[in-house]
mmCIF file of C-alpha atoms in Angstrom:
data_model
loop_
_atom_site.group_PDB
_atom_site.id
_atom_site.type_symbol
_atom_site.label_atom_id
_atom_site.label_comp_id
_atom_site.label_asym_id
_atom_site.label_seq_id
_atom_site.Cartn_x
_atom_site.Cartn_y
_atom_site.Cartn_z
ATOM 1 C CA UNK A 1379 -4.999 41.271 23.055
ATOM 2 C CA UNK A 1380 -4.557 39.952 19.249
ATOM 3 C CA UNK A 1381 -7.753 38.443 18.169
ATOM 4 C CA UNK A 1382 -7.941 36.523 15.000
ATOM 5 C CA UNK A 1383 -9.670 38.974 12.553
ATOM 6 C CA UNK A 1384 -6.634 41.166 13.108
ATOM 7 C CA UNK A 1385 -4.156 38.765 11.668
ATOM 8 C CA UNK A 1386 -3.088 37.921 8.225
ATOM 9 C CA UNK A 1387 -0.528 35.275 6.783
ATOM 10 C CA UNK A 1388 1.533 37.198 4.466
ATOM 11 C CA UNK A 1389 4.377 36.281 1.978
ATOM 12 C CA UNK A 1390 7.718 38.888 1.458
ATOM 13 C CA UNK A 1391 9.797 38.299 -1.589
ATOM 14 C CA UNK A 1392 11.957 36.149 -0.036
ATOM 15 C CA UNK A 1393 9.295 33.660 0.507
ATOM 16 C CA UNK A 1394 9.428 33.798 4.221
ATOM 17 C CA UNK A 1395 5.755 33.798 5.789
ATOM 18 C CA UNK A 1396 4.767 36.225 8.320
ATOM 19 C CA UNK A 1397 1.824 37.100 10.794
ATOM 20 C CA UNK A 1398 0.922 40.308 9.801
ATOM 21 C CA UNK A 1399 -1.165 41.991 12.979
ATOM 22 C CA UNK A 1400 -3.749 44.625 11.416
ATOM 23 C CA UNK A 1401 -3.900 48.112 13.252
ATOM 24 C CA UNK A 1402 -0.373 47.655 15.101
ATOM 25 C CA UNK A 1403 1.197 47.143 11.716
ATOM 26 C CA UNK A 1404 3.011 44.852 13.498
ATOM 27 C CA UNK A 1405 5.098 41.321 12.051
ATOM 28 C CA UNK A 1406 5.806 37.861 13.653
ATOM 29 C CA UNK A 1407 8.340 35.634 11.212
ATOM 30 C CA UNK A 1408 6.100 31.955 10.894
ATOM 31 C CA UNK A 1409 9.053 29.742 11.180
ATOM 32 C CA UNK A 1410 6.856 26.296 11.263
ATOM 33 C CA UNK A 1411 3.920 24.788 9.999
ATOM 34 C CA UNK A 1412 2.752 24.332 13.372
ATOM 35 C CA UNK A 1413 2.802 27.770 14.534
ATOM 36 C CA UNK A 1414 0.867 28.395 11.079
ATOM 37 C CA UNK A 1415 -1.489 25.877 12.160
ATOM 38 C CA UNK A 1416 -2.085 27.821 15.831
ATOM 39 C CA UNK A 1417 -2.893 31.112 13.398
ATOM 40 C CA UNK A 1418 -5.126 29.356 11.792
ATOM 41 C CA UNK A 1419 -6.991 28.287 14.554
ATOM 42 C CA UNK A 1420 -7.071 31.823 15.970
ATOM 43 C CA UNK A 1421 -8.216 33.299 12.776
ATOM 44 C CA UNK A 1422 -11.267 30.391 13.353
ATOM 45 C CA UNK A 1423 -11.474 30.387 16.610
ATOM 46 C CA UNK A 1424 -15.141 31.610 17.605
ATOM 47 C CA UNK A 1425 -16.488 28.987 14.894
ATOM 48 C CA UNK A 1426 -14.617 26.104 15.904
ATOM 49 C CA UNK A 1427 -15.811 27.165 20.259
ATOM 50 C CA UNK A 1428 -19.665 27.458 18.632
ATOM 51 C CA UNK A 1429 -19.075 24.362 16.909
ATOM 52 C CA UNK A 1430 -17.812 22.342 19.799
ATOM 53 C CA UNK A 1431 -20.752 23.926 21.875
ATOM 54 C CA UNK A 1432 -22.682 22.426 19.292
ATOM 55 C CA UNK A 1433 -21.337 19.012 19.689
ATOM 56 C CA UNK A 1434 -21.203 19.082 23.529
ATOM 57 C CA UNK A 1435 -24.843 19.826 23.268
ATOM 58 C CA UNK A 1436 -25.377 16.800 20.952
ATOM 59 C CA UNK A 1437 -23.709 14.158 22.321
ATOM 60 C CA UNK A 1438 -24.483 15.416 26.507
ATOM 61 C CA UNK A 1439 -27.810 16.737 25.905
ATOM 62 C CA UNK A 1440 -27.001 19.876 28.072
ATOM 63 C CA UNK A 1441 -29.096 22.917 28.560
ATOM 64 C CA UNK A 1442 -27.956 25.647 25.871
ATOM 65 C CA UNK A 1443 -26.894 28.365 28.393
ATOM 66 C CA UNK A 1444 -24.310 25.248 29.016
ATOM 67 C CA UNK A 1445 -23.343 24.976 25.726
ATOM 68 C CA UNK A 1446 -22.766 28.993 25.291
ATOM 69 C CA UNK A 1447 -20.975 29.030 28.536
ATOM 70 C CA UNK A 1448 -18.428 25.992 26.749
ATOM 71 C CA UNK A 1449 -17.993 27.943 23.809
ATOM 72 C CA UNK A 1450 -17.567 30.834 25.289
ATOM 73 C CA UNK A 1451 -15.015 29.429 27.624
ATOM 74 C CA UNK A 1452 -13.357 27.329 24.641
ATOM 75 C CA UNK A 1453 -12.909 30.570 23.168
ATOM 76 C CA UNK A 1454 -11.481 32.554 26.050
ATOM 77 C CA UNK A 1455 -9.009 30.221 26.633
ATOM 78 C CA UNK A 1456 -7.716 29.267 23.413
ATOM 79 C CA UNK A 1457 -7.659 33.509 22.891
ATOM 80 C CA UNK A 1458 -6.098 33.562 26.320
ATOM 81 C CA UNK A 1459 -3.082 30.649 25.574
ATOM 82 C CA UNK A 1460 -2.416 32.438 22.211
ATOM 83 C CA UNK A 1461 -1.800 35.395 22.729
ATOM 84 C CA UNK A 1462 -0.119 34.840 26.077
ATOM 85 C CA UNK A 1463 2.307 31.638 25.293
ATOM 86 C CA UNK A 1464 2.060 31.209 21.538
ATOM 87 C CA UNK A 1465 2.430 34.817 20.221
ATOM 88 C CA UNK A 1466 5.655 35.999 22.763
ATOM 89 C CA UNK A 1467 6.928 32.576 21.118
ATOM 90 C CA UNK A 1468 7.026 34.337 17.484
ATOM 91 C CA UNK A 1469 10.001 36.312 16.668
ATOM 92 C CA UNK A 1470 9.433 39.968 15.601
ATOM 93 C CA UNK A 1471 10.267 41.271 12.845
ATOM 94 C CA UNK A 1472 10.876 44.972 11.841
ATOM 95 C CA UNK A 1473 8.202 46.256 9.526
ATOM 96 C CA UNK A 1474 9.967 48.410 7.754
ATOM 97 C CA UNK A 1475 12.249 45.275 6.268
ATOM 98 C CA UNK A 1476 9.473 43.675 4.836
ATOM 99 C CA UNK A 1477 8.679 43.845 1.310
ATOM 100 C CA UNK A 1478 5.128 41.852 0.355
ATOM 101 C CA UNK A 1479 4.645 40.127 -2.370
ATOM 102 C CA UNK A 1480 1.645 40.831 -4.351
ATOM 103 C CA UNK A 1481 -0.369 38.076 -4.917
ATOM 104 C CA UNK A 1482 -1.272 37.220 -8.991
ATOM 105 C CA UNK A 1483 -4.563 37.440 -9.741
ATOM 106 C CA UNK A 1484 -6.421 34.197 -10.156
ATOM 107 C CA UNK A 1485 -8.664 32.904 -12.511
ATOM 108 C CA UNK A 1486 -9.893 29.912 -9.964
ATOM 109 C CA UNK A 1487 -13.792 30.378 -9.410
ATOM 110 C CA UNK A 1488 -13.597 27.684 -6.231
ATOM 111 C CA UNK A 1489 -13.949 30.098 -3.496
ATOM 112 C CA UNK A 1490 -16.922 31.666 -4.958
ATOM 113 C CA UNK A 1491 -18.170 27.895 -6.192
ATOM 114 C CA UNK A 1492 -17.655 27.281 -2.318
ATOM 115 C CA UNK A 1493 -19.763 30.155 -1.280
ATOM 116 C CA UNK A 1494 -22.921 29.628 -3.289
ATOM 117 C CA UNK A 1495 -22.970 25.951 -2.001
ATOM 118 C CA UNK A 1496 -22.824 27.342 1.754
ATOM 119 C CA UNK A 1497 -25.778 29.721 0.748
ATOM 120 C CA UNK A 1498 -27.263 26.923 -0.936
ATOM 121 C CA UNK A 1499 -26.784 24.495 1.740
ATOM 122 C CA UNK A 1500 -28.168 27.486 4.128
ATOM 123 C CA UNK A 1501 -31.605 28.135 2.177
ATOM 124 C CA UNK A 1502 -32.202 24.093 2.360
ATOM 125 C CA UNK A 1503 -32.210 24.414 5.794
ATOM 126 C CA UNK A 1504 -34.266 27.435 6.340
ATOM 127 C CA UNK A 1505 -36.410 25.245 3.958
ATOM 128 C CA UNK A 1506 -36.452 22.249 6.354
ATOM 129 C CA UNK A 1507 -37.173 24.482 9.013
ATOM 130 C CA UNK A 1508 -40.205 25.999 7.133
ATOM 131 C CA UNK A 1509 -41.414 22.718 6.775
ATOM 132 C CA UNK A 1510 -41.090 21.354 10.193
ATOM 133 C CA UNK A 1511 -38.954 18.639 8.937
ATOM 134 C CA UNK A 1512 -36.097 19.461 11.932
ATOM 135 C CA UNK A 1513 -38.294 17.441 14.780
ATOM 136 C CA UNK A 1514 -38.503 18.194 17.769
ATOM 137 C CA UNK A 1515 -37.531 22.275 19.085
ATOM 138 C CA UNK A 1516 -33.947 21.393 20.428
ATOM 139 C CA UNK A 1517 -32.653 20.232 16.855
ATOM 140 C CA UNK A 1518 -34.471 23.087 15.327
ATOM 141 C CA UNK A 1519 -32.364 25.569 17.676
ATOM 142 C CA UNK A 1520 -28.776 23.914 15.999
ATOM 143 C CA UNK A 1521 -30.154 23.861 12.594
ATOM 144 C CA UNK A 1522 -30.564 27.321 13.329
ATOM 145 C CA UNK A 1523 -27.321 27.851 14.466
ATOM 146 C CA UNK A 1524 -25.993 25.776 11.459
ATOM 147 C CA UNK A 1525 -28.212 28.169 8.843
ATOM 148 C CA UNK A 1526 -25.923 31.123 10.630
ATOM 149 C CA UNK A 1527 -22.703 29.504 10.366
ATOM 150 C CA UNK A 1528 -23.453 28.516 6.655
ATOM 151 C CA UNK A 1529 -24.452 31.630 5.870
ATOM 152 C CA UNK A 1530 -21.238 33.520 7.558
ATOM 153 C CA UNK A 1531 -18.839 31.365 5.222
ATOM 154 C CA UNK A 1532 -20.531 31.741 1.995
ATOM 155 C CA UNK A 1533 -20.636 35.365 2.705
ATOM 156 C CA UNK A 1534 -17.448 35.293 3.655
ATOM 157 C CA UNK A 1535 -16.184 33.342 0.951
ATOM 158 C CA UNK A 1536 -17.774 34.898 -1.409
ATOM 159 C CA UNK A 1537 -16.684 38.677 0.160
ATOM 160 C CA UNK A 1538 -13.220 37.281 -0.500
ATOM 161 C CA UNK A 1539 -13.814 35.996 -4.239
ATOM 162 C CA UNK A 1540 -15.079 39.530 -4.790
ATOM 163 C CA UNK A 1541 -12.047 41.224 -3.479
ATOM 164 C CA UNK A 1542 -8.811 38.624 -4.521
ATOM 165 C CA UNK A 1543 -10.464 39.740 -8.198
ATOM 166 C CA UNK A 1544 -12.060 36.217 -9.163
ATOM 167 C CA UNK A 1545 -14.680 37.267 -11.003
#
């Protein structure tokens, strides 16, 4: 079971684009944009469940076990479809053939710009909270779950300024 932390869109010399799978030190040749896109979805796969959980709760006004359940089950099944249809899809390639290329060094402050605003954007809403500006206790509950998402991609973002060497 491949789940989307483990993978990593990598480059060889040749400028073909691979999945690289972490701790099998295994490699899938990307040979379309759309099977780039379905990585991509993997690698955000438990936001984008919480998030439509989220939304389900919004717009149907269903109890929030319900709304765990859906992104739970969102999540299982998109995990599920990948790595049973999608992934035996990819071809394999030998890792041993594969030379990386090494990414330059940027100077681009945008990812770390990025993750201040999420932080920023997260303290605001701790602030609304604190001021019992969020009405009534079910919208307080998803700006609470919107403080932890904000605060898991400016970490993140930030994490990755720190080690791509942006600052």
């Amino acid at each position: 079971m491949i789940f989307g932390f483990q993978t990593r869109i990598v480059e060889n010399t040749k400028n073909n684009r691979f999945l690289f799978i972490r701790g099998k030190n295994e490699y899938y040749q990307i040979s379309s944009s759309k099977q780039e896109a379905q990585i991509k979805l993997l690698q955000n796969n438990i936001l984008n469940a919480l998030t439509a959980g989220m939304i389900l709760r919004l717009f149907f006004n269903l109890e929030y076990y319900l709304c765990i359940i859906a992104a739970l089950v969102i999540y299982s099944v998109y995990l599920f479809l990948f790595n049973t249809k999608l992934l035996p899809s990819f071809d394999q390639a030998a890792a041993k053939n594969i030379k990386i290329k090494k990414k330059p060094a940027s100077n681009s402050t945008a990812p770390l710009v990025q993750g201040i605003g999420f932080i920023i954007i997260a303290a605001g809403l701790v602030y609304c909270v604190l001021t019992n500006q969020a009405g009534d206790p079910s919208m307080k509950i998803m700006v609470y779950a919107v403080i932890v998402i904000a605060v898991f991609l400016g970490t993140k973002q930030i994490l990755n300024s720190f080690a791509n060497g942006r600052l």
